[in-house]
mmCIF file of C-alpha atoms in Angstrom:
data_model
loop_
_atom_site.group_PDB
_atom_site.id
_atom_site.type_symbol
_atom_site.label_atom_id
_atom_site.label_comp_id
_atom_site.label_asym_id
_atom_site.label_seq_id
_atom_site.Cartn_x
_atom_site.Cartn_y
_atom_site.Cartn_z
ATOM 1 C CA UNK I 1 -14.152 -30.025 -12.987
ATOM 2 C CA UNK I 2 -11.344 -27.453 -13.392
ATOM 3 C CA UNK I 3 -11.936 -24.357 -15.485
ATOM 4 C CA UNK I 4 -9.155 -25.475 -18.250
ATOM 5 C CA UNK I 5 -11.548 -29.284 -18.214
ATOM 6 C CA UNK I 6 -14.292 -26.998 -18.327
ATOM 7 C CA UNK I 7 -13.117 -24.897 -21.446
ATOM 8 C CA UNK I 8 -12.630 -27.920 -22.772
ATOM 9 C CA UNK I 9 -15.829 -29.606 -22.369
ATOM 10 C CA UNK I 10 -17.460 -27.017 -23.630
ATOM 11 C CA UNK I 11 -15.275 -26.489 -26.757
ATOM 12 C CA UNK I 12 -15.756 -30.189 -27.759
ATOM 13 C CA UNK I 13 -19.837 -30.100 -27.058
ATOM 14 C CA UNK I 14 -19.692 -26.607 -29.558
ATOM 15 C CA UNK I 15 -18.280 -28.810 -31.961
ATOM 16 C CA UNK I 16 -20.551 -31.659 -31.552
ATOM 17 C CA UNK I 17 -23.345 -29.568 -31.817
ATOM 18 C CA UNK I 18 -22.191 -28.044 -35.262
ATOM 19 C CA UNK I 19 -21.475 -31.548 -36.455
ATOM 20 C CA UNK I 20 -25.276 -32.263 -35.988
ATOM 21 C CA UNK I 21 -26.461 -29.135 -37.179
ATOM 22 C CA UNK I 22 -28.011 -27.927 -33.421
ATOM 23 C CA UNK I 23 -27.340 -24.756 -32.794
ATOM 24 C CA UNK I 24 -26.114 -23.598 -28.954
ATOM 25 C CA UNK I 25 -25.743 -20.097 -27.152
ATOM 26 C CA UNK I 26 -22.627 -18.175 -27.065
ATOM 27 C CA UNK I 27 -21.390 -18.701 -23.458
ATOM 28 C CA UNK I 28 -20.215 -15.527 -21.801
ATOM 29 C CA UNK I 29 -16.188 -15.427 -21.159
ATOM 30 C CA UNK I 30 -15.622 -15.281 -17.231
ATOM 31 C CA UNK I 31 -15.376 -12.347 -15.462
ATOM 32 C CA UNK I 32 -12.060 -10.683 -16.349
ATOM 33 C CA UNK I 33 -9.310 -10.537 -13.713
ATOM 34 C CA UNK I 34 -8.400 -6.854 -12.190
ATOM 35 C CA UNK I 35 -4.329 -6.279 -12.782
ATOM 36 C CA UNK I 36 -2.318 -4.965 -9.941
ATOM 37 C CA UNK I 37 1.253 -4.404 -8.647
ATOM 38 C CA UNK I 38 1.588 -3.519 -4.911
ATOM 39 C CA UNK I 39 4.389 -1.229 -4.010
ATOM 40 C CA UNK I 40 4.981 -1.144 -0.292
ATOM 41 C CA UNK I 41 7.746 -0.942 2.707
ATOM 42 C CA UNK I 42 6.671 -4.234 3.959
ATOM 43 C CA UNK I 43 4.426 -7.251 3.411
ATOM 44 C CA UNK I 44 1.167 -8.076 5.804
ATOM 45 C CA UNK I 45 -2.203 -8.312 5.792
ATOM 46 C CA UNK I 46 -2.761 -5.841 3.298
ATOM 47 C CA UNK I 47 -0.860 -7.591 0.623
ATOM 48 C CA UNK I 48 -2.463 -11.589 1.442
ATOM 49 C CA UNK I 49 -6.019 -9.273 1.076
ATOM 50 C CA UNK I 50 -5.317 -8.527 -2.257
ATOM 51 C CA UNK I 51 -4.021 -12.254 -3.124
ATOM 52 C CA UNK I 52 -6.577 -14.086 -2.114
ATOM 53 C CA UNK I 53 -9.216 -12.291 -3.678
ATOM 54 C CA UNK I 54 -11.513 -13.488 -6.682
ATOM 55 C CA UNK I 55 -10.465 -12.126 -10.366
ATOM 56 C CA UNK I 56 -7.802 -10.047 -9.196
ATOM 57 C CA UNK I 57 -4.130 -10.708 -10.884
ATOM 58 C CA UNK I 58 -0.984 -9.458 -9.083
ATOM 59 C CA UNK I 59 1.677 -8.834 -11.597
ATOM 60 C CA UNK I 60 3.864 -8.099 -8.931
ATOM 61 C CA UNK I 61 5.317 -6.572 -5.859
ATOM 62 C CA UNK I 62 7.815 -4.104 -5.781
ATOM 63 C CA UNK I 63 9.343 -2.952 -2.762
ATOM 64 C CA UNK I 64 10.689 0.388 -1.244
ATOM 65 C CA UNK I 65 12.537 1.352 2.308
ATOM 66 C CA UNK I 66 9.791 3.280 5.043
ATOM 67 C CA UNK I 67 8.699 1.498 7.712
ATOM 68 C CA UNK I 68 11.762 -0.919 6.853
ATOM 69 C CA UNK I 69 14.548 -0.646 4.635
ATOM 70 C CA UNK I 70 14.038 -2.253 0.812
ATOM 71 C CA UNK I 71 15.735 -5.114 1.804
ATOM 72 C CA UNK I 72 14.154 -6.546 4.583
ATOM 73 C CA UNK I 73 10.915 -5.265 3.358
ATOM 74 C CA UNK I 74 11.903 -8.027 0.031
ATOM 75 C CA UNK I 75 12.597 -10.267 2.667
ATOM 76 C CA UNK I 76 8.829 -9.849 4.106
ATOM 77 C CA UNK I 77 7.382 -9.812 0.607
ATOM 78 C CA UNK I 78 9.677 -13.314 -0.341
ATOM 79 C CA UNK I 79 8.855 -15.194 2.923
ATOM 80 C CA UNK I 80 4.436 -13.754 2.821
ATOM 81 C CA UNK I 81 4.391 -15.357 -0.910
ATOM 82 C CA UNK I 82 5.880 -18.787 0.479
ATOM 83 C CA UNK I 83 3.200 -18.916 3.555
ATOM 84 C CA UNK I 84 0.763 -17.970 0.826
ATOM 85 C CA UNK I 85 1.637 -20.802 -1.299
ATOM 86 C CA UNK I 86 1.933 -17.972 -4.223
ATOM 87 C CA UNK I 87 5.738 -18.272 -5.182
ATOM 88 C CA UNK I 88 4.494 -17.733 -9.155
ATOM 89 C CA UNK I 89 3.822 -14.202 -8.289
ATOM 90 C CA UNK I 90 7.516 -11.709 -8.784
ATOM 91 C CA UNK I 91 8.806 -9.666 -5.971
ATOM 92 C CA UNK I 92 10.981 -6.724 -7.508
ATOM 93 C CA UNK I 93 13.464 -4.723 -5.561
ATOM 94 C CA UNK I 94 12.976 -0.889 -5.857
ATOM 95 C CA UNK I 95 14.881 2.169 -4.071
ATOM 96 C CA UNK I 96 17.107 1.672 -0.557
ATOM 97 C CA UNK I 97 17.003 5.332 0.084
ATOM 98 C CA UNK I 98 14.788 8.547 -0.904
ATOM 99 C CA UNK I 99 15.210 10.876 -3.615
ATOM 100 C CA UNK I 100 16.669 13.751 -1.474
ATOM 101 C CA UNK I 101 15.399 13.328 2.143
ATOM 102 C CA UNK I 102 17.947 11.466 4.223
ATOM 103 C CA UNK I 103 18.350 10.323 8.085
ATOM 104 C CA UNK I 104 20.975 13.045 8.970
ATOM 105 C CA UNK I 105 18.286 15.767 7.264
ATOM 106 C CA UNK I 106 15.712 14.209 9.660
ATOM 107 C CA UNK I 107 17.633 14.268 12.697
ATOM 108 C CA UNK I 108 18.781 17.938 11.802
ATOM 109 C CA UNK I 109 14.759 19.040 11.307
ATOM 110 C CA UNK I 110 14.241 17.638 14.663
ATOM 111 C CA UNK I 111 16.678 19.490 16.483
ATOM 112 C CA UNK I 112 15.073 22.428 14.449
ATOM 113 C CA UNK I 113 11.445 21.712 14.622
ATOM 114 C CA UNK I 114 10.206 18.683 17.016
ATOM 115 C CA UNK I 115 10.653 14.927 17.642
ATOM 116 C CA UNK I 116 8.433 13.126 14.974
ATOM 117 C CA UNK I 117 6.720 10.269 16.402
ATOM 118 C CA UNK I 118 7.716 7.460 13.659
ATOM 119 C CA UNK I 119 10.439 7.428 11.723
ATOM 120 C CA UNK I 120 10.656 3.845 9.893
ATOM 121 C CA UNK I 121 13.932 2.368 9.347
ATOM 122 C CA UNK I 122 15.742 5.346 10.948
ATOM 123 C CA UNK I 123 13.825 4.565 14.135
ATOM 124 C CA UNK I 124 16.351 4.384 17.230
ATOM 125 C CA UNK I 125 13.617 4.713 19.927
ATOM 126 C CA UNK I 126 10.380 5.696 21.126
ATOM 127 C CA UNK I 127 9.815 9.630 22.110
ATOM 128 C CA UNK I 128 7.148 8.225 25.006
ATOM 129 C CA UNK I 129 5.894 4.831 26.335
ATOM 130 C CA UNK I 130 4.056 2.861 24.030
ATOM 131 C CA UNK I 131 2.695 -0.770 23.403
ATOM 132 C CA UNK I 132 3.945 -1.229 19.980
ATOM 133 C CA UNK I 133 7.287 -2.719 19.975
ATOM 134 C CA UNK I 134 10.471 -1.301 18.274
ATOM 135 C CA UNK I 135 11.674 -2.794 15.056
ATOM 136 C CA UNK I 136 15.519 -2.839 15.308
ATOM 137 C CA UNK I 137 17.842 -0.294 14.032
ATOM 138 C CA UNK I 138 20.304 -1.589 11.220
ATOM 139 C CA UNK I 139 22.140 -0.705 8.495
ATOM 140 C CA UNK I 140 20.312 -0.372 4.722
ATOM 141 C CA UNK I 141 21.956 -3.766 4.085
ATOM 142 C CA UNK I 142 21.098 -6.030 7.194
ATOM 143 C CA UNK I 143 18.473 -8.259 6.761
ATOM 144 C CA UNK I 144 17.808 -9.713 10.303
ATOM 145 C CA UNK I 145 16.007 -12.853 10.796
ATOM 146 C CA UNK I 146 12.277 -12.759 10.304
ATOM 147 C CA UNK I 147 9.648 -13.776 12.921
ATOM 148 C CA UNK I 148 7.869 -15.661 10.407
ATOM 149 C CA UNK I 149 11.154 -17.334 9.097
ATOM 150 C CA UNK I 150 13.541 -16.678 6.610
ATOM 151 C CA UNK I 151 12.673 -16.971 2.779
ATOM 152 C CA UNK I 152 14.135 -19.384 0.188
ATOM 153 C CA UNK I 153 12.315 -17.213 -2.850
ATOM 154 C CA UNK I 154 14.668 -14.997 -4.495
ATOM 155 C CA UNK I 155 13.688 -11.970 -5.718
ATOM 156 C CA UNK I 156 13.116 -10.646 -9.772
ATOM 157 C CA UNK I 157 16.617 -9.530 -11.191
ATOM 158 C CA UNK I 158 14.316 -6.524 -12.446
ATOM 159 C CA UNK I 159 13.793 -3.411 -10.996
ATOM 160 C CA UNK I 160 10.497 -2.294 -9.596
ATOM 161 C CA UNK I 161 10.444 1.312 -11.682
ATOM 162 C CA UNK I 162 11.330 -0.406 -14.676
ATOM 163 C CA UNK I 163 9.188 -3.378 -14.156
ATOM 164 C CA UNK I 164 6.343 -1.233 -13.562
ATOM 165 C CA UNK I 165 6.999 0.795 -16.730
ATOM 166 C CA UNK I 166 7.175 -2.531 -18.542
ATOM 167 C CA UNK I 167 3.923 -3.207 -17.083
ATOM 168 C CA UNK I 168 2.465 -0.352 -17.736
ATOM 169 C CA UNK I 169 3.399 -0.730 -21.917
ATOM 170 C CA UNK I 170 2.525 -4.648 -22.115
ATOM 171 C CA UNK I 171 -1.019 -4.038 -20.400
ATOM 172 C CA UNK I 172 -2.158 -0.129 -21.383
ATOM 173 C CA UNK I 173 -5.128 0.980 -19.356
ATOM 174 C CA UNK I 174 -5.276 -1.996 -17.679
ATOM 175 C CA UNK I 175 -2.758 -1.880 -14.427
ATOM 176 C CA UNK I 176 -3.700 -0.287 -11.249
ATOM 177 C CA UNK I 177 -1.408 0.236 -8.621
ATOM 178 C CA UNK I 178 -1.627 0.562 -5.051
ATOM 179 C CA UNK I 179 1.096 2.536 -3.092
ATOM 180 C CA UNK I 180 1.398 1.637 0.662
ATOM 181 C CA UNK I 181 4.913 3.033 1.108
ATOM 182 C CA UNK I 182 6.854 5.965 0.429
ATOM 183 C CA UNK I 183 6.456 6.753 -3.472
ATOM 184 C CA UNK I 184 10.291 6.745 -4.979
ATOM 185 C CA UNK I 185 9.609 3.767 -7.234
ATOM 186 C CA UNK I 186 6.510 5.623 -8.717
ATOM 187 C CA UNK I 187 8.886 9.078 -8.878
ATOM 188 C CA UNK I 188 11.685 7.042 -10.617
ATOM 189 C CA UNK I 189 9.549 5.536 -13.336
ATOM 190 C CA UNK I 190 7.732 8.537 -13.808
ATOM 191 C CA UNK I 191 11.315 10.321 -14.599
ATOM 192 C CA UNK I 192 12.465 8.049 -16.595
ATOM 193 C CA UNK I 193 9.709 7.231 -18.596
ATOM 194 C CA UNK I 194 7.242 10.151 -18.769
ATOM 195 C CA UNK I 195 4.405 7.971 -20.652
ATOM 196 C CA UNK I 196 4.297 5.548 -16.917
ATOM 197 C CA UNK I 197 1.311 7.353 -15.296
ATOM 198 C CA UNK I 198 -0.487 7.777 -18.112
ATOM 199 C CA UNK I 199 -0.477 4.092 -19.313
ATOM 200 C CA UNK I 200 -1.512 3.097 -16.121
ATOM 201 C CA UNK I 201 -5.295 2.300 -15.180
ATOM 202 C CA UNK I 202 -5.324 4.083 -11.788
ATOM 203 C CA UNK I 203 -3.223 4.733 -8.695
ATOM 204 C CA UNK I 204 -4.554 4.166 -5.108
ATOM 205 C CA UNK I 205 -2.885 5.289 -2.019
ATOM 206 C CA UNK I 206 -2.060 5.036 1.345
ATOM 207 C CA UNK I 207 -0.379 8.240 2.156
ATOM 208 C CA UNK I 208 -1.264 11.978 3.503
ATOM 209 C CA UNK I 209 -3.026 13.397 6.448
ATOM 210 C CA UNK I 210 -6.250 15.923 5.970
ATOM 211 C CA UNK I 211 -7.667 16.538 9.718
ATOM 212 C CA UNK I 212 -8.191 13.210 11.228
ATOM 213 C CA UNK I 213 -9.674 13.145 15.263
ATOM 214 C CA UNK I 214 -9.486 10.394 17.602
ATOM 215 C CA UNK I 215 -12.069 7.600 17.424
ATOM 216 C CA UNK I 216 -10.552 4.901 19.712
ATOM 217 C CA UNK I 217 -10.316 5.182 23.421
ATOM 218 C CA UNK I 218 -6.675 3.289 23.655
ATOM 219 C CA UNK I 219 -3.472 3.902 24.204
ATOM 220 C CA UNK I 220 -2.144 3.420 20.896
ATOM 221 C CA UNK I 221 -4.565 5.579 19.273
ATOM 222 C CA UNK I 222 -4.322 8.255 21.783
ATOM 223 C CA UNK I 223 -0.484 8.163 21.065
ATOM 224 C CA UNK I 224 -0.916 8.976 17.152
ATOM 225 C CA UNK I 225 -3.904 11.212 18.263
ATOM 226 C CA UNK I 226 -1.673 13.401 19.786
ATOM 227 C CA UNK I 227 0.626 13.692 16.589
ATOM 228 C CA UNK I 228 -2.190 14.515 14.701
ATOM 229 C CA UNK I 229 -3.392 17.580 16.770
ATOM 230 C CA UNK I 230 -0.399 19.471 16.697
ATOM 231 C CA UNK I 231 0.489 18.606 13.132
ATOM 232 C CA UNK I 232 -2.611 17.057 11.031
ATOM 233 C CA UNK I 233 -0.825 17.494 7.315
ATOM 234 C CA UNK I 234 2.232 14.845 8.398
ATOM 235 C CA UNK I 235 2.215 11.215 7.634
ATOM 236 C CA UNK I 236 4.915 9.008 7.571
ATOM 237 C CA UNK I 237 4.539 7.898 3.977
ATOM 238 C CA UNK I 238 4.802 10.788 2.554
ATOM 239 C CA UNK I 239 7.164 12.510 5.191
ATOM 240 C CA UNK I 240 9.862 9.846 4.518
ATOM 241 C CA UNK I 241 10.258 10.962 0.685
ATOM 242 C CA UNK I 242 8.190 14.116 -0.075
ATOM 243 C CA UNK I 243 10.195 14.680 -3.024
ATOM 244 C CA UNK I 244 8.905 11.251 -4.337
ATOM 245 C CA UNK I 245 5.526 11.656 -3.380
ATOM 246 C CA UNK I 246 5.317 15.765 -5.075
ATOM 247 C CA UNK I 247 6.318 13.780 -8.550
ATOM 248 C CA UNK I 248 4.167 10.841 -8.501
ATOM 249 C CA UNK I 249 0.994 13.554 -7.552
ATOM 250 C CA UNK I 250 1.959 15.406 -10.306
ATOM 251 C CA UNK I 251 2.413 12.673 -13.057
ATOM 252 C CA UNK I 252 -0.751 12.050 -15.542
ATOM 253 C CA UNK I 253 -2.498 9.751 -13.700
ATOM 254 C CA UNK I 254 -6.017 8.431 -15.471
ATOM 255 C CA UNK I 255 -7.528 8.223 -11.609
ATOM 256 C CA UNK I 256 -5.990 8.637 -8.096
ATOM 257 C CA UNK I 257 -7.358 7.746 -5.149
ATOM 258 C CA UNK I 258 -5.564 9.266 -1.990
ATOM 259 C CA UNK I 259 -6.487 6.803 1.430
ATOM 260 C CA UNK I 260 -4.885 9.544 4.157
ATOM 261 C CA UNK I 261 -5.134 8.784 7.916
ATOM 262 C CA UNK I 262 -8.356 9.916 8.335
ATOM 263 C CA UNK I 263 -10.294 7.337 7.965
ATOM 264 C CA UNK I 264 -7.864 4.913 9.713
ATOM 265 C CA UNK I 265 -8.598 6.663 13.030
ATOM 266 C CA UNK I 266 -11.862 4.244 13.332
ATOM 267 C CA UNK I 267 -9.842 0.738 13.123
ATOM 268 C CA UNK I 268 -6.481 -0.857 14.935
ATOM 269 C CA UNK I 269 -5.087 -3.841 15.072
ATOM 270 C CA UNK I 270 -6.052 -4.694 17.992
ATOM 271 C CA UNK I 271 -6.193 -8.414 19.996
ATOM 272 C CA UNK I 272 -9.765 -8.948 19.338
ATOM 273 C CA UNK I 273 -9.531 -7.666 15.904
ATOM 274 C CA UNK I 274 -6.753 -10.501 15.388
ATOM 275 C CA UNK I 275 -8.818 -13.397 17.025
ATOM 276 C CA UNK I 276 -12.046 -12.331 15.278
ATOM 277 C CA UNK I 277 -10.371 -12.538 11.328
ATOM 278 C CA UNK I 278 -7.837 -15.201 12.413
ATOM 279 C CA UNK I 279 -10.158 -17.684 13.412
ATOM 280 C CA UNK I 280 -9.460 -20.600 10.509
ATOM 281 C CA UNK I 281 -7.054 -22.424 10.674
ATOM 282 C CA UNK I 282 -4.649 -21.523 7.237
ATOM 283 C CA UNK I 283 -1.383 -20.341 7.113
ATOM 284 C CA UNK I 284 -1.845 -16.970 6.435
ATOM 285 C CA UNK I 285 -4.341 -16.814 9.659
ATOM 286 C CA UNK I 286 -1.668 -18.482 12.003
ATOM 287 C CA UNK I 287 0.713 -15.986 11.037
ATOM 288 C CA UNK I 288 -1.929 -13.394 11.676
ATOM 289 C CA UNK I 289 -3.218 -14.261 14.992
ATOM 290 C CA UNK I 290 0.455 -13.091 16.201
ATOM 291 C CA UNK I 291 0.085 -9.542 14.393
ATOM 292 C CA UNK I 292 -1.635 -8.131 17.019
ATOM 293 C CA UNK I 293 0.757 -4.606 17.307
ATOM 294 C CA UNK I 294 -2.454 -1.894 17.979
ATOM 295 C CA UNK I 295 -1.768 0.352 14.504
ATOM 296 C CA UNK I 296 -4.678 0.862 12.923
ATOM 297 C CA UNK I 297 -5.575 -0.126 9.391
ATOM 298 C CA UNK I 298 -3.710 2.292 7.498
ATOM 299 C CA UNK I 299 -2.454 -0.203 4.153
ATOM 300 C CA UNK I 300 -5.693 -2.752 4.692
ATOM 301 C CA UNK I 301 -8.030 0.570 4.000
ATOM 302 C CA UNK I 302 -6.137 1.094 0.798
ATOM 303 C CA UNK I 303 -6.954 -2.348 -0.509
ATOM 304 C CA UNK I 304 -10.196 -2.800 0.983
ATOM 305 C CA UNK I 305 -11.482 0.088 -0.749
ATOM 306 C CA UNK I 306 -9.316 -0.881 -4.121
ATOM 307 C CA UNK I 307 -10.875 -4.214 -4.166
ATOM 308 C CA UNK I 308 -14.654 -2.828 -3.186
ATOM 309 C CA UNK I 309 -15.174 0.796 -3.566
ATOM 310 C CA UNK I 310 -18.690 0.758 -2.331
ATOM 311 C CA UNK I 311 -16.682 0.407 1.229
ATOM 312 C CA UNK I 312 -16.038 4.131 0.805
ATOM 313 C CA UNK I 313 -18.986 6.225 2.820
ATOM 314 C CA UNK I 314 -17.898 9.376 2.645
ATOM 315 C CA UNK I 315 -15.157 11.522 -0.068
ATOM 316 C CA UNK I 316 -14.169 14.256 -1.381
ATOM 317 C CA UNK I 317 -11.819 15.357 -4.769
ATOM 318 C CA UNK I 318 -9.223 17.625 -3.589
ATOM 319 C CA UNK I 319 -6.280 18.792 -5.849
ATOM 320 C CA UNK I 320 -2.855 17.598 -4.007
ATOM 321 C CA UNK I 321 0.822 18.156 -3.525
ATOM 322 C CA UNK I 322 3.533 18.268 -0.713
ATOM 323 C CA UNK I 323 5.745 20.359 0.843
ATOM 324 C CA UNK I 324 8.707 20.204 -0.181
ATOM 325 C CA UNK I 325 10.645 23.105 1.208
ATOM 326 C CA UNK I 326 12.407 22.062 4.428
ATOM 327 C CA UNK I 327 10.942 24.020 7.087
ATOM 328 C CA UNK I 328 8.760 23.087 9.924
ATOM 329 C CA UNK I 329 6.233 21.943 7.220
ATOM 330 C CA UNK I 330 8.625 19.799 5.128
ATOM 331 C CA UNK I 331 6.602 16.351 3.897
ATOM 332 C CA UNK I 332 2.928 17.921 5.416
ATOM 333 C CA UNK I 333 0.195 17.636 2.578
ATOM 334 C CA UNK I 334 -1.505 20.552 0.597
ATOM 335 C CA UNK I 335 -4.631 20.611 -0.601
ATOM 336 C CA UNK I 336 -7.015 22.782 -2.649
ATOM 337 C CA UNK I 337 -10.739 22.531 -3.745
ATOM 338 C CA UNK I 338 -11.402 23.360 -7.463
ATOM 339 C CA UNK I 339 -9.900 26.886 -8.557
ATOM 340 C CA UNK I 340 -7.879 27.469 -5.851
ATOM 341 C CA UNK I 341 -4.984 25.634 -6.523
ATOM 342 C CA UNK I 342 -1.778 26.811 -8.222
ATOM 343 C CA UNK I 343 -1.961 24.973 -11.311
ATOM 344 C CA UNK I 344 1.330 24.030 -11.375
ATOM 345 C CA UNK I 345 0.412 20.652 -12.524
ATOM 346 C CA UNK I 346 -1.512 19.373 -9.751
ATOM 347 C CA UNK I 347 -4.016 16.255 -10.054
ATOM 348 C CA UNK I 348 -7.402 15.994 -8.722
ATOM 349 C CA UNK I 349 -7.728 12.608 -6.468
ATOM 350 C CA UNK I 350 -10.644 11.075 -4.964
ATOM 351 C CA UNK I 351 -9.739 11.568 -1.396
ATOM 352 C CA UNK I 352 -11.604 8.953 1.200
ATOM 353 C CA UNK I 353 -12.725 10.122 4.374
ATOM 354 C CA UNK I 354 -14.824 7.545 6.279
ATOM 355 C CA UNK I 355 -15.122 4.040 5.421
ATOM 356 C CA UNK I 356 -17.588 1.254 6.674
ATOM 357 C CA UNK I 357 -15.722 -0.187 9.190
ATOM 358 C CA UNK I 358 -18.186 -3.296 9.995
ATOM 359 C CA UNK I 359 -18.245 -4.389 6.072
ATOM 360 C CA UNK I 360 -14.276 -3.809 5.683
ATOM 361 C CA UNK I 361 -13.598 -5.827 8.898
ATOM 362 C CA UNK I 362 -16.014 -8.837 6.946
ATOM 363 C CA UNK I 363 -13.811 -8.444 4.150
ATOM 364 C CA UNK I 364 -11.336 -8.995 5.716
ATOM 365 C CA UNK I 365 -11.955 -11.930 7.769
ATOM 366 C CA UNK I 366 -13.608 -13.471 4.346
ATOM 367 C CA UNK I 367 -10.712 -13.161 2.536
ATOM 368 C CA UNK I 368 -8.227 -14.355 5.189
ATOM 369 C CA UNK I 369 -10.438 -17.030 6.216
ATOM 370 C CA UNK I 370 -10.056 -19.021 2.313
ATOM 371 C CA UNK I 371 -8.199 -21.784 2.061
#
């Protein structure tokens, strides 16, 4: 019997029952759903996680340029609804381009200060050998063809800061939001509407580096490994749009909960990985079984640990804010323990260091694996 036949069933033996004078317990109301929007740079795993699990609600997705530019990370978003069967859920388009940082400002700080080893959609090649393969280099407004096909969805006429705000006002308290991309839709709707954070439920994301070591023997994670020794505050998130991110940390947030690399040093998407959670046969898990690209688990962590906190082993609360003075440190993270920040406005967040692999990696499969 469906829920609504259910409700319905039950509504018509309540009245029954009053008709003959029997009286009948209250029923409990179901668990409630969980509200989210997902903000992100692209559209994978992370996002189908969150979909497919029990009593959670996505009001949306908004999306942002990083690892792609905003439009072909819509495109991602448009087409990973259709494979999910989920066209009812709203894909809104937020910013092309960052607040202040730009791709002539990056390749000027690298002449100053150092090749950086990911750039996103300014990406023109590798600085070494690698396995991962190169997304190609377009303009903001090429959307080239998809490897999972094209999508016939069209996106929300809305835009993702106001829709958020919008959000925010219609549900109070009740929203969360989890950033897996740069954060200029967050700084945008903070600006223009300076109530956002605080009408919001929480804010979880993926973004930020504390001190993370290697924990994988391949070549992929040696790669990264390497960035991270010589420069453990940088992450790509956050490096992209530090303006962006300096606001959003800043803004009244009820609860934030920072996922840095750290903890993604112990996971990658590796072949095995892929074959172990892709093993039914649905049409999110064929489209998984050819995701196989070695990265580790950066955006998955984020949601894993949204959807069950108790993944989290190991934390810490740490005030937060970026660099945003463009020197050799421009985009690298800041932190402070209580009293020694510069209360300027800075937020304490619930920074996660260590997460149980083994029960995230069930997750994961479990959810992927439902029909």
């Amino acid at each position: 019997m469906s829920m609504s036949g259910f409700t319905r069933f039950a509504r018509r033996c309540v009245l029954m029952a009053g008709l003959l004078g029997v009286s009948v317990p209250v029923m409990a109301h179901a668990e409630a759903d969980r509200m989210v929007i997902f903000d992100d740079d692209g559209f994978a795993l992370a996002q189908w996680m969150v979909l497919k699990a029990p009593h959670v609600k996505v009001m949306g997705f908004a999306t942002v340029s990083g690892d792609f530019w905003q439009k072909e990370a819509t495109a991602y978003a448009l087409r990973g609804l259709e494979i999910a069967g989920r066209t009812d859920v709203p894909v809104v388009q937020g910013a092309t381009y960052p607040l202040m940082n730009s791709e002539k400002l990056t390749d000027r700080w690298e002449a100053l200060y150092g090749k950086l080893v990911w750039k996103g959609a300014w990406m023109k090649k590798w600085v070494e050998n690698t396995t991962q393969a190169l997304p190609p280099y377009h303009p903001a407004d090429v959307v080239p063809d998809l490897p999972w096909g094209n999508p016939k969805l069209k996106p929300s006429p809305e835009n993702a800061a106001m829709f958020m705000i919008r959000m925010v006002h219609q549900y109070p308290g009740q929203i969360s939001i989890i950033e897996c991309g740069p954060m200029t839709n967050l700084a945008l709707a903070q600006k223009l509407d300076p109530e956002f954070a605080s009408l919001a439920k929480e804010l979880v994301y993926m973004g930020g580096s504390l001190n993370p070591r290697q924990k994988l023997t391949s070549a992929a994670s040696a790669q990264f490994a390497r960035e991270f020794g010589n420069s453990p505050r940088r992450e790509f998130n956050i490096r992209f749009d530090p303006e962006a991110a300096s606001i959003t940390m800043h803004a009244p947030w009820k609860r934030i909960v920072m996922v840095p690399v750290d903890p993604s040093t112990e996971t990658e998407m590796s072949a095995e990985f892929v074959k172990d959670i892709a093993s039914a046969d649905t049409p999110i898990a064929r489209i998984v079984k050819r995701s196989a690209n070695n990265f580790p688990l950066w955006d998955e962590i984020a949601a894993a640990v949204w959807l069950d906190p108790s993944l989290i082993r190991s934390s810490t609360d740490l005030y937060v804010d970026v660099n945003t003075m463009f020197s050799a440190q421009y985009g690298d993270i800041l932190s402070w323990t209580e009293g020694y920040q510069p209360d300027v406005g800075e937020q304490k967040e619930k920074v996660v260091l260590t997460v149980d692999v083994p029960r995230m990696k069930a997750l994961i499969k479990d959810l992927i694996s439902k029909p």
